[in-house]
PDB file of C-alpha atoms in Angstrom:
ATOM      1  CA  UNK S  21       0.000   0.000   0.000  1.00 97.00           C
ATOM      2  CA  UNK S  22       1.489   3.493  -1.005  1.00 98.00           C
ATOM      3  CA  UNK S  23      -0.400   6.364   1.424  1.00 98.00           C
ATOM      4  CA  UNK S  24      -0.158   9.446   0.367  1.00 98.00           C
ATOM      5  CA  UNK S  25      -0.488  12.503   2.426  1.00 98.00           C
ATOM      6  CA  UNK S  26      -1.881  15.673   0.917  1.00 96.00           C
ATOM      7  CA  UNK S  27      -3.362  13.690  -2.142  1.00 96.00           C
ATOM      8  CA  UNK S  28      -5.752  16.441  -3.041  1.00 95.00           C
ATOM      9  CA  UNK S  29      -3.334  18.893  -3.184  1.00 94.00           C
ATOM     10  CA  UNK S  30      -1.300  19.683  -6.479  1.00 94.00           C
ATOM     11  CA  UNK S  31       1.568  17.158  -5.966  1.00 97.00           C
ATOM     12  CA  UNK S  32      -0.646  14.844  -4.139  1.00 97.00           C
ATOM     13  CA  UNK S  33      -2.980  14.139  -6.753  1.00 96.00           C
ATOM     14  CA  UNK S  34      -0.289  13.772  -9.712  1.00 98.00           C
ATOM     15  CA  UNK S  35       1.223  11.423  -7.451  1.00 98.00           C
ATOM     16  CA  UNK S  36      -1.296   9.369  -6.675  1.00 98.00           C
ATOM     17  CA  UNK S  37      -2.921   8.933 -10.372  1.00 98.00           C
ATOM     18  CA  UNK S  38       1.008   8.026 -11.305  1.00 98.00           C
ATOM     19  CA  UNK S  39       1.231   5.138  -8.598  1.00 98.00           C
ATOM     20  CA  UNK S  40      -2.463   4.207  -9.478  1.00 98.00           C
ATOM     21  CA  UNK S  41      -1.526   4.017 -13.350  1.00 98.00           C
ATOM     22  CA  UNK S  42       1.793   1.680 -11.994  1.00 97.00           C
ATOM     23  CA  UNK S  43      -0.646  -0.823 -10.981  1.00 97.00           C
ATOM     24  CA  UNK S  44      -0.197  -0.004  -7.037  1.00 98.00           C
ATOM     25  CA  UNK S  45      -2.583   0.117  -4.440  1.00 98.00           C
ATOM     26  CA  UNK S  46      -3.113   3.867  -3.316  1.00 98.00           C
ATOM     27  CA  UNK S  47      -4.590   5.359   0.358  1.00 98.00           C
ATOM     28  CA  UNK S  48      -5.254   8.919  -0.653  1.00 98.00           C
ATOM     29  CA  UNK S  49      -5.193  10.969   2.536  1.00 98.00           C
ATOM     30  CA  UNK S  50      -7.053  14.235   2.536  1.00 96.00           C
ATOM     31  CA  UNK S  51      -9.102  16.360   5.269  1.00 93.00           C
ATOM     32  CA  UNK S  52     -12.508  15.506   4.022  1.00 92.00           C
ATOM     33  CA  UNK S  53     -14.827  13.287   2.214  1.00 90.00           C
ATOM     34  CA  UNK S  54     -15.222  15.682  -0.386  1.00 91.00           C
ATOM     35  CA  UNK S  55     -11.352  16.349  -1.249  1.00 92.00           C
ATOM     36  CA  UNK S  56     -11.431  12.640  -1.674  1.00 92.00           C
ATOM     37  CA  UNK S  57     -14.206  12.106  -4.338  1.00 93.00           C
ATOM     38  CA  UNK S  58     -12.213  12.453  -7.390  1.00 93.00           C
ATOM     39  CA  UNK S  59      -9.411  10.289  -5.816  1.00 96.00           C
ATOM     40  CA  UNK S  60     -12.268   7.471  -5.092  1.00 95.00           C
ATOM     41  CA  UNK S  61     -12.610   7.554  -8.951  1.00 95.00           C
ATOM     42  CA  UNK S  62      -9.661   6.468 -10.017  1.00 96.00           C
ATOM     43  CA  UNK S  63      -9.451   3.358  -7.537  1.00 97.00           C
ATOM     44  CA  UNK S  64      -7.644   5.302  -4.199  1.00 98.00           C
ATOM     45  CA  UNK S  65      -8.560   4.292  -0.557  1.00 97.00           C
ATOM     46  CA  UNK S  66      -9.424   6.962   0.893  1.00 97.00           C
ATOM     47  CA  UNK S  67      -8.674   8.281   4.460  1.00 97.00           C
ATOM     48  CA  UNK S  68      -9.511  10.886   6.362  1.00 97.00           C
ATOM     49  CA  UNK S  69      -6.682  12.338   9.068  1.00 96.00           C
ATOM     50  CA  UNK S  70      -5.878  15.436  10.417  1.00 95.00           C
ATOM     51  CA  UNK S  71      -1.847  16.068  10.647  1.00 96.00           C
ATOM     52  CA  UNK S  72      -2.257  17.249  14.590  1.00 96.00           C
ATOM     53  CA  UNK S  73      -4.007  14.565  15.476  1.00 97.00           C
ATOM     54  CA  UNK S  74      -1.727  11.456  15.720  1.00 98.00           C
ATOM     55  CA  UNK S  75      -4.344   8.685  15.534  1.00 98.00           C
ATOM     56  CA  UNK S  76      -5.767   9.676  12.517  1.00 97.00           C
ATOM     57  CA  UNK S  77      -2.376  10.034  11.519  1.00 98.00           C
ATOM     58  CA  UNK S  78      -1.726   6.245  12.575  1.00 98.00           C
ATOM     59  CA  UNK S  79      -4.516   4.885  11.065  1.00 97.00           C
ATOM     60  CA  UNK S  80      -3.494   6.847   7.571  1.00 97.00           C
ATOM     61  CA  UNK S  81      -0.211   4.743   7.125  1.00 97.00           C
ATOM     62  CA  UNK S  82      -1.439   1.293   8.792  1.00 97.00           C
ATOM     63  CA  UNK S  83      -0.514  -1.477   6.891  1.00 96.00           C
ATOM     64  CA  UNK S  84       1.945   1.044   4.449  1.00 98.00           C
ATOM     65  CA  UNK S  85       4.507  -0.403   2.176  1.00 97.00           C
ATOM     66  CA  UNK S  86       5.562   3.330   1.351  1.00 98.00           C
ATOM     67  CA  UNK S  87       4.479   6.711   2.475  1.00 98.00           C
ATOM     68  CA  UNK S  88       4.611  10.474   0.760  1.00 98.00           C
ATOM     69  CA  UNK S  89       4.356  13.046   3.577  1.00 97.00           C
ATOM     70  CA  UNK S  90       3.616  16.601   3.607  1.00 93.00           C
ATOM     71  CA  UNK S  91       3.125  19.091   6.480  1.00 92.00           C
ATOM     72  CA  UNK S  92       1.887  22.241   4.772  1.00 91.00           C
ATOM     73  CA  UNK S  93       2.418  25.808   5.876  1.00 90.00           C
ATOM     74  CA  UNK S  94      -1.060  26.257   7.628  1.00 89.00           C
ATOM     75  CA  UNK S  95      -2.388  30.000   5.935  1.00 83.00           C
ATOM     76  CA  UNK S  96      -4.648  30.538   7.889  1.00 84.00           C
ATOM     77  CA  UNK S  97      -3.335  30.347  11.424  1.00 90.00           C
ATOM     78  CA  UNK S  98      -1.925  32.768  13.634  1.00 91.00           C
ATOM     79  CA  UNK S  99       1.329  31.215  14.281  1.00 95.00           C
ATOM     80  CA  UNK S 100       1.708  29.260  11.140  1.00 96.00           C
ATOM     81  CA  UNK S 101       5.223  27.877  12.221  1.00 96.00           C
ATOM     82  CA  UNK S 102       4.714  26.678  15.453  1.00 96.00           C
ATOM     83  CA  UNK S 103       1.277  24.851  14.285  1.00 96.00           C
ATOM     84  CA  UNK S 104       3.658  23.438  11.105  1.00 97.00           C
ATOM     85  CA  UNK S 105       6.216  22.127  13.657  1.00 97.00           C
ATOM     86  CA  UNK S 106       3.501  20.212  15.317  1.00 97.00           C
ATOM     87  CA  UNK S 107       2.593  18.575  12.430  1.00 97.00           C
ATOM     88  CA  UNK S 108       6.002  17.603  11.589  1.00 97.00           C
ATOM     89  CA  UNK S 109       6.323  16.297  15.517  1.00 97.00           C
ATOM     90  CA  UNK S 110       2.927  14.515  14.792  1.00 97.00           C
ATOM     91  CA  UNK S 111       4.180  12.769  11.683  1.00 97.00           C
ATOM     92  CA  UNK S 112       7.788  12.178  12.718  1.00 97.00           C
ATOM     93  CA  UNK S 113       6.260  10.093  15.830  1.00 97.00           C
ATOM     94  CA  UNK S 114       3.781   8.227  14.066  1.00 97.00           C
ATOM     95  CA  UNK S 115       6.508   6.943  11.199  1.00 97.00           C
ATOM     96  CA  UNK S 116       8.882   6.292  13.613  1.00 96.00           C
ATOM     97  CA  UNK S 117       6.436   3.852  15.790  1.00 96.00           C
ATOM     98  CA  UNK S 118       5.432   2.218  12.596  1.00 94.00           C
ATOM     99  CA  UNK S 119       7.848   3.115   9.936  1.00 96.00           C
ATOM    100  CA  UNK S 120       7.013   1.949   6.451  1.00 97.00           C
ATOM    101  CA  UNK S 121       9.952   0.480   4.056  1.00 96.00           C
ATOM    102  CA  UNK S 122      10.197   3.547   2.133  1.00 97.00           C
ATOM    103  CA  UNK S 123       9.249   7.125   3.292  1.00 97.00           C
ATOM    104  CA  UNK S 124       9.566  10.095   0.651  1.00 98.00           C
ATOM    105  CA  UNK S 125       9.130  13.678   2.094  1.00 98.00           C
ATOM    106  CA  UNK S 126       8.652  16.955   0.085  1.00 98.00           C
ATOM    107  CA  UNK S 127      11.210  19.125   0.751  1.00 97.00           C
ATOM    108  CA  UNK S 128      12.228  22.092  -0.044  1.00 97.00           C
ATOM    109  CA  UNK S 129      15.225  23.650  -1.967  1.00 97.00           C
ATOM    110  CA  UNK S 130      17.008  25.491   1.140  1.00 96.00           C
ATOM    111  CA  UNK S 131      16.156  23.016   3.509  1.00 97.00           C
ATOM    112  CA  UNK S 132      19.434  22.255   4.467  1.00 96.00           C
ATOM    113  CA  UNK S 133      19.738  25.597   6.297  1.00 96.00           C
ATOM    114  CA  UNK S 134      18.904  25.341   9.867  1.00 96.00           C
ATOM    115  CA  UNK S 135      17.761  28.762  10.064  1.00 96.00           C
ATOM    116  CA  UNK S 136      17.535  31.988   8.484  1.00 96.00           C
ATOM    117  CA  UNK S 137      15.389  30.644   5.578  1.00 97.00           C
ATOM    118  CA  UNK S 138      11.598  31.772   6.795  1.00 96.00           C
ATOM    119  CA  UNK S 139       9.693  28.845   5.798  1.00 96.00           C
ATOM    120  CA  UNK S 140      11.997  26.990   4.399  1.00 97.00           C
ATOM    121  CA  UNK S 141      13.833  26.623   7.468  1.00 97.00           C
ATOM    122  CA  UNK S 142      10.800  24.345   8.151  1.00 97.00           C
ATOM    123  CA  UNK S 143      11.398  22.031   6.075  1.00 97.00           C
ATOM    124  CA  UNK S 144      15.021  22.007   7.755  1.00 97.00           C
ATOM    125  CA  UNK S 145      13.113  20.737  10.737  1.00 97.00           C
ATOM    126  CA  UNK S 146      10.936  18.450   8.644  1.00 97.00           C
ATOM    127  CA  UNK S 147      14.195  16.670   7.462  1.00 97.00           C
ATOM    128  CA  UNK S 148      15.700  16.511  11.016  1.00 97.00           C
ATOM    129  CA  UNK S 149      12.709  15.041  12.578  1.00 97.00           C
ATOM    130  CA  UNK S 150      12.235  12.242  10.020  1.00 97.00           C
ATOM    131  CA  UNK S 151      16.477  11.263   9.899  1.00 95.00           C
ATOM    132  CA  UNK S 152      16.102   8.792  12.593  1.00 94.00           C
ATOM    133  CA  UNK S 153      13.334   6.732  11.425  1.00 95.00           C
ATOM    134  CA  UNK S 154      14.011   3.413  10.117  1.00 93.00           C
ATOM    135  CA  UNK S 155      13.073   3.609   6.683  1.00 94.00           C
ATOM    136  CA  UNK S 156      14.433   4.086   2.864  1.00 94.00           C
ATOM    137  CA  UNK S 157      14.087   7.772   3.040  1.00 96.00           C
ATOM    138  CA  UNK S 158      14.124  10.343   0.546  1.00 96.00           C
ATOM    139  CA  UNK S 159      13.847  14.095   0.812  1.00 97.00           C
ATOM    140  CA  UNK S 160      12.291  15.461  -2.678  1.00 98.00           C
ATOM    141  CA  UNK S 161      13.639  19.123  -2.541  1.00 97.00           C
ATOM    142  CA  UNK S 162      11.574  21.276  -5.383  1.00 97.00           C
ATOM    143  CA  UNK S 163      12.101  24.646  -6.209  1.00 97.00           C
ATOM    144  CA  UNK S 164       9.493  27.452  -5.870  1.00 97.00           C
ATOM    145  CA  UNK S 165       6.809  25.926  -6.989  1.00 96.00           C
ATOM    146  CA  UNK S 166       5.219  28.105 -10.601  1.00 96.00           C
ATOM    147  CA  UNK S 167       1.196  27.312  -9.060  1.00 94.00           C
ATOM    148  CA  UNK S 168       2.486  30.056  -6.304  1.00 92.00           C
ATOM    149  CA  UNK S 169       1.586  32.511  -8.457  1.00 93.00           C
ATOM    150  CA  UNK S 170      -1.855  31.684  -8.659  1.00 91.00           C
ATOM    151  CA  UNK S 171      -3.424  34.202  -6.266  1.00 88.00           C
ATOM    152  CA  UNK S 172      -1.084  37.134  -7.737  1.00 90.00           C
ATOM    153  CA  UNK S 173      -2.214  36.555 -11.443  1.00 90.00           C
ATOM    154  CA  UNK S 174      -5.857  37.979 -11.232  1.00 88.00           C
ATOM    155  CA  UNK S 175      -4.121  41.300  -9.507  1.00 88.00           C
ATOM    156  CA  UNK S 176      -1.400  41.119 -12.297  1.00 93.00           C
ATOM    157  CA  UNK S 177      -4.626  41.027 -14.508  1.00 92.00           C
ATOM    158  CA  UNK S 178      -6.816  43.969 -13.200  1.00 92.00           C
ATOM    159  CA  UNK S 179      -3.913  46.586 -12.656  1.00 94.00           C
ATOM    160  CA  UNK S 180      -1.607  45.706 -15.491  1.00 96.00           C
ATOM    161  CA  UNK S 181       1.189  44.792 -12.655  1.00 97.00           C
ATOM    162  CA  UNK S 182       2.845  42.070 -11.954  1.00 97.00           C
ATOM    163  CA  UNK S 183       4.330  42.289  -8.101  1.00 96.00           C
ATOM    164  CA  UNK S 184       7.297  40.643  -7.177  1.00 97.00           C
ATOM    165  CA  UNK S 185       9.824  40.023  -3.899  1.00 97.00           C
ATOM    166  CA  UNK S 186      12.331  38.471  -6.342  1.00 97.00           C
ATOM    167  CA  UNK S 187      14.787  41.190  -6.444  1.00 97.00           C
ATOM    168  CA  UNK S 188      16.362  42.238  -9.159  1.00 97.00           C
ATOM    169  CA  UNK S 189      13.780  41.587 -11.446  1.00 98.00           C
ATOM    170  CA  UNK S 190      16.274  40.209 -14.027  1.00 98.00           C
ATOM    171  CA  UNK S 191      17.339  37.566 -11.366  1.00 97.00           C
ATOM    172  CA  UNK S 192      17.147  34.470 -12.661  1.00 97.00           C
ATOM    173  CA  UNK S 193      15.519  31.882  -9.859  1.00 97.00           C
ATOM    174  CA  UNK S 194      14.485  28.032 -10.067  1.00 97.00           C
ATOM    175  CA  UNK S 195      10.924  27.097 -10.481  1.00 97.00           C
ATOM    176  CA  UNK S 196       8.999  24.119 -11.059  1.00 98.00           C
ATOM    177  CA  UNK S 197       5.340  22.866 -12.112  1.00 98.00           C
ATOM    178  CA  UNK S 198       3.858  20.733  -9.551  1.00 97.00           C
ATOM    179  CA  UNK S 199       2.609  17.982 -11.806  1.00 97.00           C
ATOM    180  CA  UNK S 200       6.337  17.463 -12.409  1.00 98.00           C
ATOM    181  CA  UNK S 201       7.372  17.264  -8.621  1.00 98.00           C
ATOM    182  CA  UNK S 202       4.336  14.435  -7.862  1.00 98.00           C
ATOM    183  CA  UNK S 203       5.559  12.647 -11.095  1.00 98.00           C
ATOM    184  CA  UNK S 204       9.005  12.359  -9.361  1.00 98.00           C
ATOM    185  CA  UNK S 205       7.941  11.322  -5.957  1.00 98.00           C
ATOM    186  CA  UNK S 206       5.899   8.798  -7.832  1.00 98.00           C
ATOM    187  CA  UNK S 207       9.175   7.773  -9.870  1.00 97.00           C
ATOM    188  CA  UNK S 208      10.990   7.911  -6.298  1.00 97.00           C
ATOM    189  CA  UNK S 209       8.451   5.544  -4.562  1.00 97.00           C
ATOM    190  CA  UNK S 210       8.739   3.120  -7.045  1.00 96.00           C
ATOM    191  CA  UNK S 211      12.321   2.723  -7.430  1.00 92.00           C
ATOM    192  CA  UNK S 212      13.447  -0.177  -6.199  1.00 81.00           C
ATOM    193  CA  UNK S 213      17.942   0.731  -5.735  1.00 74.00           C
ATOM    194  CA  UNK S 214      19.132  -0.493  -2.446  1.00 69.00           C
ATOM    195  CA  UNK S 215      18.475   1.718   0.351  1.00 65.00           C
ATOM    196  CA  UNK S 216      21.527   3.557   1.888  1.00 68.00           C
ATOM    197  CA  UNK S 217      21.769   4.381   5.387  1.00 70.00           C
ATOM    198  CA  UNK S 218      21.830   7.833   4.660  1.00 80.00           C
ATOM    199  CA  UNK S 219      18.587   9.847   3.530  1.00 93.00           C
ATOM    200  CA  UNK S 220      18.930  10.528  -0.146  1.00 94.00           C
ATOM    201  CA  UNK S 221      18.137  13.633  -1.380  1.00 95.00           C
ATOM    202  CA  UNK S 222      17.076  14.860  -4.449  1.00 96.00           C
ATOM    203  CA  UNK S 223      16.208  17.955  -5.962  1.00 97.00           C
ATOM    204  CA  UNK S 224      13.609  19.294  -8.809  1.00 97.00           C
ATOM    205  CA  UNK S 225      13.686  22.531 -11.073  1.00 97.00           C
ATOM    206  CA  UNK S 226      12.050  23.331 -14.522  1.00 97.00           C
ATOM    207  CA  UNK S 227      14.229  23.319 -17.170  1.00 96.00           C
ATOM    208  CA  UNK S 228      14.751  26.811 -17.467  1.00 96.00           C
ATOM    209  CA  UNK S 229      15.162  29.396 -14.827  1.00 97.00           C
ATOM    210  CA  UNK S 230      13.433  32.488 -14.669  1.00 97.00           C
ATOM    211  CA  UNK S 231      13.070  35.966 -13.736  1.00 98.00           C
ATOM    212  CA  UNK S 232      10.207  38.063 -12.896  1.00 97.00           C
ATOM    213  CA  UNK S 233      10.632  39.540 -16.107  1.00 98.00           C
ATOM    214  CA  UNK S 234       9.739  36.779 -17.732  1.00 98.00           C
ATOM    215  CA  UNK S 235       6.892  35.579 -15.869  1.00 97.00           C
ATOM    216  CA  UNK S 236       5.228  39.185 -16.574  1.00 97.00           C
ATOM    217  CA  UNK S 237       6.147  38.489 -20.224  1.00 97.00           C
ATOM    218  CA  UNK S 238       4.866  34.734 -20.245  1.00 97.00           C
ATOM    219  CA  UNK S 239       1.711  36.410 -18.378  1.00 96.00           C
ATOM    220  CA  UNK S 240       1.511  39.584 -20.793  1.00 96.00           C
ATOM    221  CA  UNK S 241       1.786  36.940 -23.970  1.00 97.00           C
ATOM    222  CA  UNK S 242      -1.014  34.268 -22.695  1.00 96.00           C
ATOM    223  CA  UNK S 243      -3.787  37.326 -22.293  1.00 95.00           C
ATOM    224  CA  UNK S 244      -2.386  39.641 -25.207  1.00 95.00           C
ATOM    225  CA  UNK S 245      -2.152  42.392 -22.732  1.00 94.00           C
ATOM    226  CA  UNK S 246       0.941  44.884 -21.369  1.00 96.00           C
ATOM    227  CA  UNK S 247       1.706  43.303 -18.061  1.00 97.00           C
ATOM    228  CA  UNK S 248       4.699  44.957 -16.401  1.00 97.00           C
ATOM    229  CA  UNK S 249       6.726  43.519 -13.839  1.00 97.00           C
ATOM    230  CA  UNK S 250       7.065  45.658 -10.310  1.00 97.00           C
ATOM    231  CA  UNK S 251       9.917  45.172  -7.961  1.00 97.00           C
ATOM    232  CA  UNK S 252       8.156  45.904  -4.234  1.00 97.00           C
ATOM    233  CA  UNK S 253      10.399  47.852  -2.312  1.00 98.00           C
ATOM    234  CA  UNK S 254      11.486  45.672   0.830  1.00 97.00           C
ATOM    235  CA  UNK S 255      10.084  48.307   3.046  1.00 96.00           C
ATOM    236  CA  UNK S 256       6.612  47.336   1.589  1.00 97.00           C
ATOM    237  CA  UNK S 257       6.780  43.708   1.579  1.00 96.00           C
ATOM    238  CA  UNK S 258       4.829  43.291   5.710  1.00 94.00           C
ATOM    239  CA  UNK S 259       1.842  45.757   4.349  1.00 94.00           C
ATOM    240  CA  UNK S 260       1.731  44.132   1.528  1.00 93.00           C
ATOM    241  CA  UNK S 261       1.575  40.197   2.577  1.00 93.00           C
ATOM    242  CA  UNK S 262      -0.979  41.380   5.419  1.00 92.00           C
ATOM    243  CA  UNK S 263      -3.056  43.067   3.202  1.00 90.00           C
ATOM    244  CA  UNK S 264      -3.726  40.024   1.077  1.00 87.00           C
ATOM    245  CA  UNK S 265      -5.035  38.144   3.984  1.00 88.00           C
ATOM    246  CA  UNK S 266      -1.489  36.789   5.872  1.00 91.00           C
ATOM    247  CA  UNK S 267      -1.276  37.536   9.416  1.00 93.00           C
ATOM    248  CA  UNK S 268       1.568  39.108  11.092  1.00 94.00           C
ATOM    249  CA  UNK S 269       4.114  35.301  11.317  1.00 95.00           C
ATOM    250  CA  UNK S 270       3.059  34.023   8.231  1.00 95.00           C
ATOM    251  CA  UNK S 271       4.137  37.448   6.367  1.00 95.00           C
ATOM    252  CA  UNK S 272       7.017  37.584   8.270  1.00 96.00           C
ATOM    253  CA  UNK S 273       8.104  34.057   7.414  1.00 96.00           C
ATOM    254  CA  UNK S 274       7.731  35.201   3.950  1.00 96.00           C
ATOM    255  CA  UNK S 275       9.701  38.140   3.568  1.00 97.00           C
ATOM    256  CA  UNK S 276      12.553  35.785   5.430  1.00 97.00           C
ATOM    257  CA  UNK S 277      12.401  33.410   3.013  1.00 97.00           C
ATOM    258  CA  UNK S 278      12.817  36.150   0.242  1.00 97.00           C
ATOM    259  CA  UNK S 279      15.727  38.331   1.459  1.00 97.00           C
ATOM    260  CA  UNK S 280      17.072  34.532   1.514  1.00 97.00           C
ATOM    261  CA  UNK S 281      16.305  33.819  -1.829  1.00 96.00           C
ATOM    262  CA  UNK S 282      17.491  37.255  -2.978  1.00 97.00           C
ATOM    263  CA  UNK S 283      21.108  36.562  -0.857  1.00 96.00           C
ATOM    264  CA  UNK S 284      21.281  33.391  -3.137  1.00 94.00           C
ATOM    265  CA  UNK S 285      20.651  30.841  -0.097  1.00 95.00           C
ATOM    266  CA  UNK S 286      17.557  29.368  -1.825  1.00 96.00           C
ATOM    267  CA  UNK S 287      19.195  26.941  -4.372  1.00 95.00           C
ATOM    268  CA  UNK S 288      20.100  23.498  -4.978  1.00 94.00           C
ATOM    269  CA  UNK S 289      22.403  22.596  -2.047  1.00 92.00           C
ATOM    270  CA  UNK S 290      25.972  22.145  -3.184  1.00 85.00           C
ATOM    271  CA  UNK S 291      27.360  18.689  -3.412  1.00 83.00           C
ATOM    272  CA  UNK S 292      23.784  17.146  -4.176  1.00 76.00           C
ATOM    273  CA  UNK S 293      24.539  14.827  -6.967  1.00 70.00           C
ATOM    274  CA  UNK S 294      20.589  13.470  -7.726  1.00 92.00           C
ATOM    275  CA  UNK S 295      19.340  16.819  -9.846  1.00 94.00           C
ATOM    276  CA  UNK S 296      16.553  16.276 -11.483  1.00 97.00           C
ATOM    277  CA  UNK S 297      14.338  18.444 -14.159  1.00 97.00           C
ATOM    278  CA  UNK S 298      10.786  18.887 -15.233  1.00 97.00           C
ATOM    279  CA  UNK S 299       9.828  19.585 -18.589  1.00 96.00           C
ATOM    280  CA  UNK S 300       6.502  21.231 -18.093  1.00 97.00           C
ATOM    281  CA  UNK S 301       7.187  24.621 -19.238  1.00 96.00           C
ATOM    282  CA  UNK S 302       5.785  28.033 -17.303  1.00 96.00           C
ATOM    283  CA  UNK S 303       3.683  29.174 -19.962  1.00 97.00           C
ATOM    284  CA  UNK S 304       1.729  25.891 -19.756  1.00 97.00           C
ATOM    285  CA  UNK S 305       1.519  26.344 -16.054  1.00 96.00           C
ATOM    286  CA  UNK S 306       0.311  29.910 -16.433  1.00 96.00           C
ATOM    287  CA  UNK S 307      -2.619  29.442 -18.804  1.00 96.00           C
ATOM    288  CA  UNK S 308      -3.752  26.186 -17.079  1.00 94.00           C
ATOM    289  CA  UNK S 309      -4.363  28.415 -13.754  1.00 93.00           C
ATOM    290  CA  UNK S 310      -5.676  31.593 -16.621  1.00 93.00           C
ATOM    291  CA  UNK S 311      -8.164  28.809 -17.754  1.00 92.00           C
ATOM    292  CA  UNK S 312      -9.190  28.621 -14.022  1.00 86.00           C
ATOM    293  CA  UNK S 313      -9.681  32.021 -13.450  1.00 79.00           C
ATOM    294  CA  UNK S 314     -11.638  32.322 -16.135  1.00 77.00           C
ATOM    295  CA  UNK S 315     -13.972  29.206 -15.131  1.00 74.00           C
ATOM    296  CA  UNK S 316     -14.294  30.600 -11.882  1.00 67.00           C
ATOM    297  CA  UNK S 317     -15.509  34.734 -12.958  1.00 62.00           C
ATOM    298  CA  UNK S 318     -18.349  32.401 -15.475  1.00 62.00           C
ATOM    299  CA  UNK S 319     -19.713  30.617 -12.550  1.00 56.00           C
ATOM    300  CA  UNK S 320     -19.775  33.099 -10.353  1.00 55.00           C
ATOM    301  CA  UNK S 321     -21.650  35.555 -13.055  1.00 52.00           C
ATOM    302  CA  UNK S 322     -23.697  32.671 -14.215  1.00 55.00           C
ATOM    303  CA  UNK S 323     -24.860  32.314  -9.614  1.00 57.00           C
ATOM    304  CA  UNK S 324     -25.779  35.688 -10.209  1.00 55.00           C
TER     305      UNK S 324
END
């Protein structure tokens, strides 16, 4: 039995069609019935646990030949970081009472930073909780994921302005498409080397790296309209953050993590020698989530 954690989510479902199309029996874990419906259809268990809660946890990865674990960055919480490391506790625990053969955690590129990182240093603790646990373990480091742009794009769209906390905006920074990251861990899961004591690690980027000049461009050349990239002063970046909805930790974990990534800290740690590369490109990305947006302003007119 593979169990995958987070199976509704963008990695979570690519990985679990991938390991259902191999032939393997698939627990899709998600937070409710309804996340779990489409997963259902294509022949997943489904189970319902909630990463703070260690039984549900436990009964999630009963019986598990292999699990993919995530412990997302909770949004809407006031102290996103402290409620993230007791999910990682949570899950750490659990595996390590009843560790599968193989364990594959998404990671993060950065993550071997034990501070300084914002969120990323996170997923530093992520990695050091689940080192000890007797398993085949893998840490799947991806780079930014492209899908983050999602909630920016419709304010790139009305205003003409495309924000960003990549500084310059002719730095060029890793990215990836998240249907190539649950491909991997899919790939990962399956692969059947001979384990090492040591945790392997591997790491995930798109082909080509970008800057926030061309993601305006990409953006500006899928809608046929001027879209004009905007470097946010770092004085700005709190006000802004909170203003779209983040509360006071959660913005300040991301400004961290982007005076990080602007010091060049948020790369592919030296001396890794698994690098990997998707080959979904951003444009393909972008107009998938355009083709959303779009779906979403027609139901919502149609409701009215």
């Amino acid at each position: 039995m593979f169990v995958i954690f987070g199976a509704a989510g963008n990695v979570g479902r690519v990985s679990a069609a991938a390991l259902r199309r191999a032939g393997c029996d698939v627990r899709a874990v998600v937070r409710s019935a309804e996340q779990g419906a489409v997963l259902e259809e294509i022949g997943c268990e489904i189970a319902i646990a909630d990463l703070l809660d260690a039984a549900s946890v436990a009964r999630a990865i009963e019986g598990a030949y292999a699990v993919q674990i995530l412990c997302p960055v909770p949004r809407a919480d006031a102290d996103p970081a402290t409620t993230m490391r007791r999910m990682i506790d949570v899950s750490a625990n659990v595996l390590r009472a009843d560790p599968p053969q193989r364990v594959l955690a998404l990671s993060d590129y950065g993550a071997e930073h034990p501070s300084g990182t914002g969120i990323t240093t996170l997923f530093h603790t992520l990695e050091m909780r689940l080192a000890p646990i007797p398993a085949q373990l893998t840490f799947l480091r991806a780079a930014e994921h492209m899908h983050n742009w999602a909630r920016i794009l419709p304010v790139a769209l009305a205003r003409g302005v495309l924000p960003s906390l990549h500084h310059p905006l002719t730095k060029l920074f890793p990215t990836v498409a998240a249907e190539d990251v649950g491909l991997l861990a899919a790939e990962l899961l399956l692969d059947e080397r001979p384990a090492k004591e040591a945790p392997r690690v591997v790491s995930i980027e798109g082909e080509t790296r970008v800057s926030a000049l061309d993601l305006a461009h990409t953006l500006g050349a899928l809608t046929h309209r001027q879209i004009t990239a905007y470097e946010v002063p770092r004085g700005e970046w709190a006000a802004m953050l909170q203003g779209a909805g983040l509360g006071e930790n959660h913005a300040r974990l991301i400004t961290d993590l982007y005076d990080a990534h602007n010091a060049g800290r948020i790369d592919v740690e030296t001396g890794i020698s698994e690098r990997r590369f998707g080959s979904t490109a951003l444009a393909d990305v972008f107009a998938a989530i355009l083709a959303r947006v779009a779906a979403t302003s027609t139901a919502s007119a149609a409701a009215r």
